[in-house]
Coordinates of C-alpha atoms in Angstrom, one line a residue:
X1 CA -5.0 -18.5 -5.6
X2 CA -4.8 -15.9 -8.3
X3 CA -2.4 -16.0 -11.1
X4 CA 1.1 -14.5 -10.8
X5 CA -0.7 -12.0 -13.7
X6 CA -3.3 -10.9 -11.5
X7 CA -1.2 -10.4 -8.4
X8 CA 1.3 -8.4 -10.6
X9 CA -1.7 -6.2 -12.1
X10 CA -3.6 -6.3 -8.1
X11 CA 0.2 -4.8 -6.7
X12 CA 0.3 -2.1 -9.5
X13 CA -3.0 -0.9 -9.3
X14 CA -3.4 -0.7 -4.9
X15 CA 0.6 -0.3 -4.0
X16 CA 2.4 1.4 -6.8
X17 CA 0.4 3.4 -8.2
X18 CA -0.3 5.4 -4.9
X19 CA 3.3 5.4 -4.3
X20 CA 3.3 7.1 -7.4
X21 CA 0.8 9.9 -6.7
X22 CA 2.9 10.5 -3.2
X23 CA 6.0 11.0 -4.6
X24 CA 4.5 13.6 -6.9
X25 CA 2.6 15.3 -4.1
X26 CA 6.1 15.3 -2.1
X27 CA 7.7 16.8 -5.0
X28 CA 5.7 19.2 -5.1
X29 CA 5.5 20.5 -1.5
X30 CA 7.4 23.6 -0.5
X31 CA 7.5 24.0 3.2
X32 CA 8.6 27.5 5.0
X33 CA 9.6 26.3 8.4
X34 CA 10.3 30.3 9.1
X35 CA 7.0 31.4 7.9
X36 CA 5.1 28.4 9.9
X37 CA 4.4 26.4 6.8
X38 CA 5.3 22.5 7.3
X39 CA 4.5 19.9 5.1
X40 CA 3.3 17.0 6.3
X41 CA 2.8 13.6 4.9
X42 CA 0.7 10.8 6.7
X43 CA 0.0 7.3 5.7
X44 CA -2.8 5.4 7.2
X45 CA -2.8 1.6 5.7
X46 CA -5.5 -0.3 6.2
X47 CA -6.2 -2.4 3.2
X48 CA -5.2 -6.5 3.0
X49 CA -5.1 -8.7 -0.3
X50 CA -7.5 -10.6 0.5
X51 CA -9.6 -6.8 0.4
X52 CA -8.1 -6.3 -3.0
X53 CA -9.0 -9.9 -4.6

């Protein structure tokens, strides 16, 4: 098993850091439900740790 170091560095790198860039792109949405514009976010998981190590 990896050290708690790498597993720290691992979960930063493929979890929080793309929670990260979705916040921002949610920020950053402006829908117009009136003018037909809807923003959508979908999340589509398909990665495991043992696809990270």
């Amino acid at each position: 098993m990896p050290e708690p170091e790498v597993w720290r560095t691992l979960f930063q790198i493929s979890f929080v850091g793309p929670l990260s860039l979705l916040k921002s792109a949610i920020a950053r949405m402006e829908p117009a439900p009136e003018a037909g514009r809807r923003c959508k976010v979908v999340i589509i998981s398909g990665i495991s740790s043992a696809q990270v190590l």
